[in-house]
Short mmCIF file of C-alpha atoms and ligand atoms in Angstrom, two decimals:
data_model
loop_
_atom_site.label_atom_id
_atom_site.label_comp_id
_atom_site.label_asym_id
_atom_site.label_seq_id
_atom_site.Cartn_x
_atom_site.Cartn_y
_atom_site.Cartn_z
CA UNK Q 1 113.68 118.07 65.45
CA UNK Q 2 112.88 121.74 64.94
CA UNK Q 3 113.43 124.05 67.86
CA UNK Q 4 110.81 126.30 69.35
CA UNK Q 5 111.69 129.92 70.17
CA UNK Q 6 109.96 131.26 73.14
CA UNK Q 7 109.77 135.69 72.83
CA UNK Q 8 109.40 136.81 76.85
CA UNK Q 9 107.61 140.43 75.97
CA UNK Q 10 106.51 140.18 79.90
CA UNK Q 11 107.68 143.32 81.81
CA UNK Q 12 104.98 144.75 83.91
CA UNK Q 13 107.06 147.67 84.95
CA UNK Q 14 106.61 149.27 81.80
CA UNK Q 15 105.00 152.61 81.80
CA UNK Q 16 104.76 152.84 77.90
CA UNK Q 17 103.96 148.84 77.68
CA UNK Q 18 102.02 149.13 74.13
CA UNK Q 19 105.10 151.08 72.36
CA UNK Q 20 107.60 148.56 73.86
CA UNK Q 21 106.04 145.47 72.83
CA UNK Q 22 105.80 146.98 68.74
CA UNK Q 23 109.52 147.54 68.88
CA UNK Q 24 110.53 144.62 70.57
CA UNK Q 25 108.49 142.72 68.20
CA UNK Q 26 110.40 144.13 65.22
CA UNK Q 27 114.12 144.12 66.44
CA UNK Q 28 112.94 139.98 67.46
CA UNK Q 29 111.07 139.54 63.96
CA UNK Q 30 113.96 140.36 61.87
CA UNK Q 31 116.34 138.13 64.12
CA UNK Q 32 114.50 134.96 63.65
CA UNK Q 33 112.98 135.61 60.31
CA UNK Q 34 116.53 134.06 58.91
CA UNK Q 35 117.30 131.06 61.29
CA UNK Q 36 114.06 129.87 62.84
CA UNK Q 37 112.82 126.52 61.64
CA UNK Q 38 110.30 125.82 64.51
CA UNK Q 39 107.29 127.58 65.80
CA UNK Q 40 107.45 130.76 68.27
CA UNK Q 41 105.51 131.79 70.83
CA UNK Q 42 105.04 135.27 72.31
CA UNK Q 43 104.80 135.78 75.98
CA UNK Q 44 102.87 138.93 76.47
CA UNK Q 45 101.40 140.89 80.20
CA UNK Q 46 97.15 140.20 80.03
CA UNK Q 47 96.52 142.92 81.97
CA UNK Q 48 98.42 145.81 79.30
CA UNK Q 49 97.41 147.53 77.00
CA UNK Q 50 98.70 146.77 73.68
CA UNK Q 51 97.83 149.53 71.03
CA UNK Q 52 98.86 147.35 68.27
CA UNK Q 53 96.50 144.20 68.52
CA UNK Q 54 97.92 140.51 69.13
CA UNK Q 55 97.19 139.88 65.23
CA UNK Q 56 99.53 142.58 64.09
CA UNK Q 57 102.16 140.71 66.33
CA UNK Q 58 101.10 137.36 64.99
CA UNK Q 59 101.68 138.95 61.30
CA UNK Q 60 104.93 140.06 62.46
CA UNK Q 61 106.48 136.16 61.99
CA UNK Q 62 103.07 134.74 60.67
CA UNK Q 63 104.76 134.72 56.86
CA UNK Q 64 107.38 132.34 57.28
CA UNK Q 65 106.52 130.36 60.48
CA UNK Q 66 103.55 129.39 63.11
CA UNK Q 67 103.45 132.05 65.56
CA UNK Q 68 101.15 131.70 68.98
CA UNK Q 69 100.87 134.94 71.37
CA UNK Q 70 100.82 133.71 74.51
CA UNK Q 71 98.56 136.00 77.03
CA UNK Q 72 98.01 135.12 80.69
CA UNK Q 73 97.54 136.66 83.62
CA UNK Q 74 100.88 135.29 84.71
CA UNK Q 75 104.07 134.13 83.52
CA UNK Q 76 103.84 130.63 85.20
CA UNK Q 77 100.19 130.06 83.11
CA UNK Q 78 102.16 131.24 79.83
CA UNK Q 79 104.89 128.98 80.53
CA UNK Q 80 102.73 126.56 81.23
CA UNK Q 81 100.33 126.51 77.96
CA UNK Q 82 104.12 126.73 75.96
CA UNK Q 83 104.94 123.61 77.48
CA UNK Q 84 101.47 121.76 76.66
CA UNK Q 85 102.46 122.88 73.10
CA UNK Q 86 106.03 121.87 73.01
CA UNK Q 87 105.33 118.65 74.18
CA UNK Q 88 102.45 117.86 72.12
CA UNK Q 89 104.72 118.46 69.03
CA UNK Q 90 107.52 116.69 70.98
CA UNK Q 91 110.14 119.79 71.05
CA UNK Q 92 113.03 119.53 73.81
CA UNK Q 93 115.07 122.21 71.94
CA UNK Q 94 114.16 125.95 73.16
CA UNK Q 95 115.37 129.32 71.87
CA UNK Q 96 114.61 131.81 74.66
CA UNK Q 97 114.77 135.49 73.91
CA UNK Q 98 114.95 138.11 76.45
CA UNK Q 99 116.88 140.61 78.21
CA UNK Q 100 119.54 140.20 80.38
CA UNK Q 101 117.84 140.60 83.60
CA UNK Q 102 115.03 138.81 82.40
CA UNK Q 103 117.45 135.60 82.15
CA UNK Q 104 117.67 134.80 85.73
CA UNK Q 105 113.70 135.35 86.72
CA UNK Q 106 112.71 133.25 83.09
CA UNK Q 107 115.64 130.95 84.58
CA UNK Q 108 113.82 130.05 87.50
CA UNK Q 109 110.42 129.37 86.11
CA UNK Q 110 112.66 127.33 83.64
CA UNK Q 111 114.03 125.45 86.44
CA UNK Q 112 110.70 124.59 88.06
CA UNK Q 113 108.43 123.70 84.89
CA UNK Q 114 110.39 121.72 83.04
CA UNK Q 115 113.43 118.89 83.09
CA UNK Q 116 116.41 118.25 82.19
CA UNK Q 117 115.28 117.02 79.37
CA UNK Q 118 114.41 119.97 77.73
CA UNK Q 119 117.22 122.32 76.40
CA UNK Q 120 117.38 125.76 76.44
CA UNK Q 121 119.49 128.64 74.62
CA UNK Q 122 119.13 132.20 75.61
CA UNK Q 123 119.04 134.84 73.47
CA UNK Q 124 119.88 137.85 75.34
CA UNK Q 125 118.90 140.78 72.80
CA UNK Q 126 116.08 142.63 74.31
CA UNK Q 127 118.41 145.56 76.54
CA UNK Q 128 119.32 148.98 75.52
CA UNK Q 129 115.53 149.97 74.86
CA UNK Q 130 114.32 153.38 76.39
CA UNK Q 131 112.04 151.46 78.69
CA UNK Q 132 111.94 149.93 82.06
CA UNK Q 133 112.18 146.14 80.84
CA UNK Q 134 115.43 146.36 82.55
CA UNK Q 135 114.56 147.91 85.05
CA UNK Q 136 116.42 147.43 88.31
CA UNK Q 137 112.95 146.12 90.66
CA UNK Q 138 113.18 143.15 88.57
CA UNK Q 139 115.67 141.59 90.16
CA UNK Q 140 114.21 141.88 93.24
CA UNK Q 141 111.95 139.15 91.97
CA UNK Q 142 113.20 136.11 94.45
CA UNK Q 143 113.06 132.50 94.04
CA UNK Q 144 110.07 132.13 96.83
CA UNK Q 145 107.89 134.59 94.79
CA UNK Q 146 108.14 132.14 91.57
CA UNK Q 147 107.36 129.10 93.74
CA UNK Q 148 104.76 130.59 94.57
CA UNK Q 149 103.62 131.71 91.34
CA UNK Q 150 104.33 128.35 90.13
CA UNK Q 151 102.70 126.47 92.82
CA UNK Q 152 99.37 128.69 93.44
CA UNK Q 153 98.88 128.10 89.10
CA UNK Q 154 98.90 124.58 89.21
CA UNK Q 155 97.03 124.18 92.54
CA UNK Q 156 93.88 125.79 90.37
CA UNK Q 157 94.35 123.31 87.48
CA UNK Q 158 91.13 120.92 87.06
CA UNK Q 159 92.39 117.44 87.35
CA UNK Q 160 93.04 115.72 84.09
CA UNK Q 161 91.10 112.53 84.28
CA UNK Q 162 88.15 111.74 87.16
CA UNK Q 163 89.07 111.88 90.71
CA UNK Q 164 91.76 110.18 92.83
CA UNK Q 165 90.80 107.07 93.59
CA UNK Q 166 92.99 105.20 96.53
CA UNK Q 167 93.17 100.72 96.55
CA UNK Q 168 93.59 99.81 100.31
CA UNK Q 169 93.69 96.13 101.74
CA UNK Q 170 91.37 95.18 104.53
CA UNK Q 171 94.31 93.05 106.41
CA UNK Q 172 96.11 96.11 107.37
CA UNK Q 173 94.90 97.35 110.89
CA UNK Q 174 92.94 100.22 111.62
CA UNK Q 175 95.59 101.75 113.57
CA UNK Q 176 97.36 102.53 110.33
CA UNK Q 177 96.53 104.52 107.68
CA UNK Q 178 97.67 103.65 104.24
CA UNK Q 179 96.86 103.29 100.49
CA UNK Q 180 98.03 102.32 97.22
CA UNK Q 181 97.63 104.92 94.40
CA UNK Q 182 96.02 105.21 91.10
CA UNK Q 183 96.52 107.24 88.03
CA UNK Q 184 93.26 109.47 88.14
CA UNK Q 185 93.00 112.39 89.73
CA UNK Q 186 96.23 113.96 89.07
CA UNK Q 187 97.32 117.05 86.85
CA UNK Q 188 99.97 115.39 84.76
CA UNK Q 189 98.48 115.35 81.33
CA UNK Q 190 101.54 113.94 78.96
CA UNK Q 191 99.96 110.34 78.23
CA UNK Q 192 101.80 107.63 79.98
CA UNK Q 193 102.46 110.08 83.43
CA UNK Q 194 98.54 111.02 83.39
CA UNK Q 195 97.71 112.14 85.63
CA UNK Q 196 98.55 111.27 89.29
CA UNK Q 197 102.17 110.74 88.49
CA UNK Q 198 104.16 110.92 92.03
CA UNK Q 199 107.80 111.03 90.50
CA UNK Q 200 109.80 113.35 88.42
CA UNK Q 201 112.68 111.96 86.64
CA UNK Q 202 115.04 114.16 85.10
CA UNK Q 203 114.45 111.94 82.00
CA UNK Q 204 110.86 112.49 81.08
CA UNK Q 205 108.80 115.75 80.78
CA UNK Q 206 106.87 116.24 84.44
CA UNK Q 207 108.45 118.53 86.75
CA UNK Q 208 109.16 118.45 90.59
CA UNK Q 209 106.44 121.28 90.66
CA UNK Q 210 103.55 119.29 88.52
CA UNK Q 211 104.96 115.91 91.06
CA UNK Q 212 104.44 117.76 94.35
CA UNK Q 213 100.94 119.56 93.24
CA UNK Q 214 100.07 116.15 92.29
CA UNK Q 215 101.80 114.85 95.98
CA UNK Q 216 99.08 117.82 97.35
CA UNK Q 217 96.25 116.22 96.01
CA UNK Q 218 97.01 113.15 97.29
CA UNK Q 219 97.63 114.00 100.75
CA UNK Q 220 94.19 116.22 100.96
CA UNK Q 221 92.24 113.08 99.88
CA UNK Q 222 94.29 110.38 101.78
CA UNK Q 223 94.67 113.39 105.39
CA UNK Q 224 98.45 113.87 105.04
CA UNK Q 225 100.68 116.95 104.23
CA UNK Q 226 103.35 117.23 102.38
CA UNK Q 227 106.17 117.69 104.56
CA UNK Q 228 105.38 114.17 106.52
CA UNK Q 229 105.69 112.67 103.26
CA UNK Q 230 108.86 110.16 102.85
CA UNK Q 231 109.13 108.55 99.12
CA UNK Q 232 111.70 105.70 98.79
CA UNK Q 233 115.07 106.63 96.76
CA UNK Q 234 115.49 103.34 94.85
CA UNK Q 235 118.43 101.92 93.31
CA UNK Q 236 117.00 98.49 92.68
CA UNK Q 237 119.24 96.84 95.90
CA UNK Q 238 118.11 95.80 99.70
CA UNK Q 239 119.67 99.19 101.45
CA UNK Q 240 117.09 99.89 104.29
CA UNK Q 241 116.90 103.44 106.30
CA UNK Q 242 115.94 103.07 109.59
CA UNK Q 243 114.08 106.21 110.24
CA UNK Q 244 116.02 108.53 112.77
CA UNK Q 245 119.20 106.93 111.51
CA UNK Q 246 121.28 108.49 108.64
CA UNK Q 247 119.87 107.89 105.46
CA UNK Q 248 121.71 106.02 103.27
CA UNK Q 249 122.11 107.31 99.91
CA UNK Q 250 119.56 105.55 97.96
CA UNK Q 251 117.46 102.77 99.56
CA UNK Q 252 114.55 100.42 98.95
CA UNK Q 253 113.10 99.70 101.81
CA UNK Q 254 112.16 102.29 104.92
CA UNK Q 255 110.95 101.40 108.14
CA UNK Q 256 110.04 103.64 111.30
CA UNK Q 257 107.84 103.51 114.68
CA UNK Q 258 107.25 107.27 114.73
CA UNK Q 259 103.57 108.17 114.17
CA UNK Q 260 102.45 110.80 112.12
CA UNK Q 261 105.34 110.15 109.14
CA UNK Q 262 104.27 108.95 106.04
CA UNK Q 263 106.48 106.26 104.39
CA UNK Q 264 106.09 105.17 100.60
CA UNK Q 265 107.18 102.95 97.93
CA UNK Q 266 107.12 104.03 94.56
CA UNK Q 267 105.72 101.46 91.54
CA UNK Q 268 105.22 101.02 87.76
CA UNK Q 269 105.31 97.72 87.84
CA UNK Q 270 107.80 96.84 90.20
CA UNK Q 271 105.78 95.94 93.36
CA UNK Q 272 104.99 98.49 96.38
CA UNK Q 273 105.32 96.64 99.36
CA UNK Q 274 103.54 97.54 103.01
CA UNK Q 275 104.54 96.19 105.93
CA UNK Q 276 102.92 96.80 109.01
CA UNK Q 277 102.80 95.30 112.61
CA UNK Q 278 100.17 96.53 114.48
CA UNK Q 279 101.70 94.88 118.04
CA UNK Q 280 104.44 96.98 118.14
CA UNK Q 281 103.10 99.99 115.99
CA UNK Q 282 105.64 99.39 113.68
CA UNK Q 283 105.84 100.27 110.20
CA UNK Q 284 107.73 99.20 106.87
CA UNK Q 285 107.40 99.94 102.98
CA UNK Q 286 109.55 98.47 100.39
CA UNK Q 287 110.36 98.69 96.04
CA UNK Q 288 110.74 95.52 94.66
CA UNK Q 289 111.50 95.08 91.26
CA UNK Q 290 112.65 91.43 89.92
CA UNK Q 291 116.44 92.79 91.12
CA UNK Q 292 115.49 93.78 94.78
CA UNK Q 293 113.28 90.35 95.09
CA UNK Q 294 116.58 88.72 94.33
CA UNK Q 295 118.46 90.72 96.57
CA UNK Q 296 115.90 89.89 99.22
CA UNK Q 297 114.85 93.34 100.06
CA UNK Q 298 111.61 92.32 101.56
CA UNK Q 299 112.68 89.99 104.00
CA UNK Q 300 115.44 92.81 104.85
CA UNK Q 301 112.53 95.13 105.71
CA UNK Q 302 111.18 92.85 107.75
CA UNK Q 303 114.17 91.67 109.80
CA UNK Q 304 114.76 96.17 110.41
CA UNK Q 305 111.07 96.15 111.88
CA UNK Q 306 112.39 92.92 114.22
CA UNK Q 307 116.27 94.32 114.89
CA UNK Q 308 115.79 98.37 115.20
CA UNK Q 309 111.84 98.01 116.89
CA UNK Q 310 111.18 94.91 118.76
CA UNK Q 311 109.01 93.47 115.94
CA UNK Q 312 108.28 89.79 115.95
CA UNK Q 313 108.32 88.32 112.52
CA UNK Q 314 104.76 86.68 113.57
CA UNK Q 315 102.69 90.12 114.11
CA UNK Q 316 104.11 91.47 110.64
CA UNK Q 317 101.68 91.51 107.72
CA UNK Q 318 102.47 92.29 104.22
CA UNK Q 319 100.47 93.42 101.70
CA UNK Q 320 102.00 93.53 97.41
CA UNK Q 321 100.56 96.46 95.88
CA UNK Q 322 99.68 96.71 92.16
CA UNK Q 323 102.97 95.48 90.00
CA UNK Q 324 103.28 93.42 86.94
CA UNK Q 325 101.99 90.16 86.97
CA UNK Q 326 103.41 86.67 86.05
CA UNK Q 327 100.67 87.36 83.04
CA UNK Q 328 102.82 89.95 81.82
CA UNK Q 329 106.24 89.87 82.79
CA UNK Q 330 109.54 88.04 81.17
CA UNK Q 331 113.09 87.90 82.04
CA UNK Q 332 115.87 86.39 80.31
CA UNK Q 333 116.67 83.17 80.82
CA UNK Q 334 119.54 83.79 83.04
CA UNK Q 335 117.75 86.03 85.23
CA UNK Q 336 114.72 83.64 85.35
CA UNK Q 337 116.80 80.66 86.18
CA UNK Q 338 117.47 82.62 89.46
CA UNK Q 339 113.78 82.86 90.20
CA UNK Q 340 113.40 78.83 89.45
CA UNK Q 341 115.93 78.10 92.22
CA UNK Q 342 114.02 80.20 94.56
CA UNK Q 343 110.93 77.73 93.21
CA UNK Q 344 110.29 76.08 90.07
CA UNK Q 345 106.84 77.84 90.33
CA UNK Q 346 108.05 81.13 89.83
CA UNK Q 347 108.74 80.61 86.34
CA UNK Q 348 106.50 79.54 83.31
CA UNK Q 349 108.35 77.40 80.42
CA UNK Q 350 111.99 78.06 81.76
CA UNK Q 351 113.60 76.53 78.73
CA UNK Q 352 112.24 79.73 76.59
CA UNK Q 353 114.73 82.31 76.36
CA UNK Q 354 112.55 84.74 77.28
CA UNK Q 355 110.30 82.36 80.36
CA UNK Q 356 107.53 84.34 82.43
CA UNK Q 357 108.67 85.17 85.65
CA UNK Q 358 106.16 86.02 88.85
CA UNK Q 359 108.11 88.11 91.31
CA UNK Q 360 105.09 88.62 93.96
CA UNK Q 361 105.41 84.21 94.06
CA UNK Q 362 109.00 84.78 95.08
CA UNK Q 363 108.22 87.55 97.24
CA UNK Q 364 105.74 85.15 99.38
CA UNK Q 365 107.80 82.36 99.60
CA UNK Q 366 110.82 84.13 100.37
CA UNK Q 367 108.95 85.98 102.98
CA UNK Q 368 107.64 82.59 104.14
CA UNK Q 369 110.92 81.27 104.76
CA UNK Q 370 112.09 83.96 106.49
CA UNK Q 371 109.49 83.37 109.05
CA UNK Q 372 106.47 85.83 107.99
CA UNK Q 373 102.62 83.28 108.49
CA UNK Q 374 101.65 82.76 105.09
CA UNK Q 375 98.25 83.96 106.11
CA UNK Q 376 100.23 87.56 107.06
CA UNK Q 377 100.90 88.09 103.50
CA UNK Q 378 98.15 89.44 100.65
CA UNK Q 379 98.81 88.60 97.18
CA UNK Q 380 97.13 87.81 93.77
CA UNK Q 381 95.96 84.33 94.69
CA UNK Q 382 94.08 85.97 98.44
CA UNK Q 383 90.56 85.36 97.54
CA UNK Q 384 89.04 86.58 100.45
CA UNK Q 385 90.05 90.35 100.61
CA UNK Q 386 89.31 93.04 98.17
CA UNK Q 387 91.89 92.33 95.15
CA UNK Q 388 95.24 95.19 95.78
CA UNK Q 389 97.68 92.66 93.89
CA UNK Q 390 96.09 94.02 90.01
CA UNK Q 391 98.79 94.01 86.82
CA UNK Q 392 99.71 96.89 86.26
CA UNK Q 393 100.19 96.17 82.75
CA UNK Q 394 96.87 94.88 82.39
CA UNK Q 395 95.12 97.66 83.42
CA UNK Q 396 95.96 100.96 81.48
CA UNK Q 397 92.93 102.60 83.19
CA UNK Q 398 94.31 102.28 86.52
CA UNK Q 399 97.99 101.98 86.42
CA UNK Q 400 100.86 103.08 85.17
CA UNK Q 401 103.27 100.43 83.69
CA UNK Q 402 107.35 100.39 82.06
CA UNK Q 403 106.87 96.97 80.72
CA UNK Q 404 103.77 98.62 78.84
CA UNK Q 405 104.47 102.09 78.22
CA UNK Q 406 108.72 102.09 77.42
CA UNK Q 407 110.76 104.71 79.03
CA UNK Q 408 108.48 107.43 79.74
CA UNK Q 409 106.40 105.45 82.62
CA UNK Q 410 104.17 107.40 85.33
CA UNK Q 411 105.00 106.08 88.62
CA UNK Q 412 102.17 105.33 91.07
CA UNK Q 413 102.99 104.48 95.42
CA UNK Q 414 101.63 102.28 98.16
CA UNK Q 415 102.09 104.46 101.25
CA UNK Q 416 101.69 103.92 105.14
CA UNK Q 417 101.61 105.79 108.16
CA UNK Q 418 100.68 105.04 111.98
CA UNK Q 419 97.89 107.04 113.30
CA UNK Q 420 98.54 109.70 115.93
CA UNK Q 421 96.68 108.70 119.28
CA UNK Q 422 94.65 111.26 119.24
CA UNK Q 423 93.32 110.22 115.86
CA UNK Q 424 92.72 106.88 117.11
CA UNK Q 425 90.52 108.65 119.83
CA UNK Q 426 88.61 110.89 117.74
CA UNK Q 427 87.68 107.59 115.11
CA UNK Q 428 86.55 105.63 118.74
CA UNK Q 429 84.38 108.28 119.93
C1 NAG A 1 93.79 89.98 91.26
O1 NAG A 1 93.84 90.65 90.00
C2 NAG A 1 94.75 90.09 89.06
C3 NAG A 1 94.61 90.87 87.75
O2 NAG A 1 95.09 92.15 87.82
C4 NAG A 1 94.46 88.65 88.80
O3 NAG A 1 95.45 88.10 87.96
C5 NAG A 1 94.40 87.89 90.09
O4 NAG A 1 93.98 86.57 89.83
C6 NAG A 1 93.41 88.55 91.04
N1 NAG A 1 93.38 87.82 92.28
C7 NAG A 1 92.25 87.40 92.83
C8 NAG A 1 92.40 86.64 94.09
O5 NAG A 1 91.17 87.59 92.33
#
């Protein structure tokens, strides 16, 4: 895989801008003309200047390799439009070349644009020039400033594909506010996380900055902010935090009675699970992939709504967001032979070695059992409400899916909150 080399030319400071940028671009030309085997990019300052024009910089490298002058009116745009490029060619490798005290500020906007996924090697060559690239006001540049940068940038992106549109079930009461997502309306724009991807791994290419403007979005349409915003930490088990409590250190379920705090479950397939029991005012979401159904993490919600807030299992309802359905979704034989003991109906052709498994079947029976009124719980076979239960995998307009899309999944959430009183108000008058 050949390795990109990104130039940083950007120094504001710079009284004699123009000159700087033609020597830079000399001393940098003759360094990569021998080892470069991937494409460079040239970040340049928009609002400078530059006597020689961006073509004479292009022909600078243009000989031997592709060469793109990058030009915005900041460095988190530039950054930005170098990672669209990178990751449409599928580059993780990443020569940087600046100057020493460029390092850290480039560092941060590093840090908050892209994952670990990406690699980078600086290249620090760019000092000992009679100009104020070095100059001590730039590291005054803090963190905060960059954030913002960062964040104010991709706040004025257009959304990638349509609008955000939020699924919610009618069996939840009014006195709670909740949704499942979607994939439109987001600004993610890499394929399988477009666009309203809510989770940054470290292992695929959208960063915690493109995942929280994404998280912004969301809450303006849905009327939450940020900071009241609670995401699940899921490690596939039945850990619950009870809100107010320590958090554990990863968890699949959460449950509170404080209004005004969003809770969520995340899903790509795996299901999103909202409880909610609207006699107590208490609240519960849960992850539950084919391990946590096992592991009985839904009924473990439920009996934290019961043990921490004087929930009784009768008032709870539970609605099973979008997740992969029994249409679309094997296990080995082992595993599935797990699901058959729970009921034989939970498993299509069990003597396959790869049978069909329907983990939303388990979920309601095992929820059933624990004590929940089968008419408390919305699924895919509830005819009578608006359909939330849709495969994930069957719908690559809507959802995001692993069992479709391999490693690199988007991740969409069902999330839940109960209603300040003086919201309730303002709706009843
Ligand atoms: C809900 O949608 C899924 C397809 O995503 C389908 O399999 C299921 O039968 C639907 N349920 C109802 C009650 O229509």
């Amino acid at each position: 895989m050949a390795t990109a080399i990104l130039v940083d030319l950007f120094h504001l400071s710079c009284p004699t801008y123009g000159a700087c940028v033609v020597e830079h671009t000399k001393r940098v030309s003759a360094l990569i003309d021998n080892d470069a085997n991937g494409p460079v990019y040239l970040i340049l300052c928009q609002p400078r200047e530059v006597t020689s024009d961006t073509r004479n910089l292009e022909q600078h490298f243009s000989r031997k390799k592709q060469t793109q002058v990058l030009k915005h009116e900041c460095i988190a745009a530039s950054l930005y439009t170098f990672k669209q490029a990178v990751d449409e060619s599928g580059i993780t490798e990443v020569e940087v070349i600046t100057s020493a005290q460029r390092r850290t500020i480039i560092q941060m906007y590093l840090d908050l644009l892209f994952t670990a996924i990406y690699k980078f090697e600086f290249k620090v060559v760019l000092d000992h020039l009679d100009c104020s690239f070095d100059s001590p006001t730039m590291t005054r540049v803090q963190f905060t400033d960059v954030k913002d940068e960062v964040s104010n940038f991709l706040q004025h992106l257009p959304a990638v594909r349509g609008e955000i549109t939020i699924l919610g079930s009618s069996l939840i009461s009014d006195c709670f506010s909740h949704g499942f997502t979607t994939r439109s309306g987001g600004i993610s724009y890499i394929s399988t996380l477009s666009s309203l991807n809510l989770f940054s791994s470290s292992r695929r290419r959208d960063p915690k900055a493109v995942v929280a403007e994404n998280l912004r979005r969301l809450g303006l349409k849905a009327g939450f902010q940020p900071h009241q915003f609670h995401l699940i930490k899921t490690n596939h088990a039945s850990d619950v935090w009870v809100m107010g409590k320590t958090p554990p250190e990863s968890y699949d379920g959460i449950v509170t009675n404080q209004a005004g705090v969003v809770i969520a479950a995340p899903g790509a397939d795996c299901m999103p699970l909202l409880f909610s029991d609207p006699v107590a005012k208490v609240i519960g979401v849960a992850h539950a992939g084919w391990k946590g159904t096992l592991m009985g993490v839904a009924m473990t919600t439920a009996n934290a709504m019961v043990s921490e807030f004087g929930s009784k299992l009768e008032d709870i309802v539970v609605v099973i967001g979008p997740s992969v359905g029994p249409c679309c979704f094997t296990l080995e034989r082992n595993s599935a032979k797990e699901f058959h003991s729970i009921h034989p109906d939970c498993v299509r052709d069990i003597e396959s070695p790869m049978p069909y498994v329907d983990i939303r079947l388990a979920t309601r029976i095992l929820l059933q059992r624990g004590g929940l009124l089968p008419e408390h719980i919305q699924d895919d076979t509830v005819t009578d409400r608006p359909n939330v239960t849709l495969c994930t995998s069957c719908h690559p307009e809507s959802f995001f899916s692993h069992v479709r899309d391999g490693i690199n999944f988007g991740t969409q959430i069902g999330f839940l909150w109960i209603k300040e009183s003086s919201d309730i108000q303002q709706i009843d008058s």
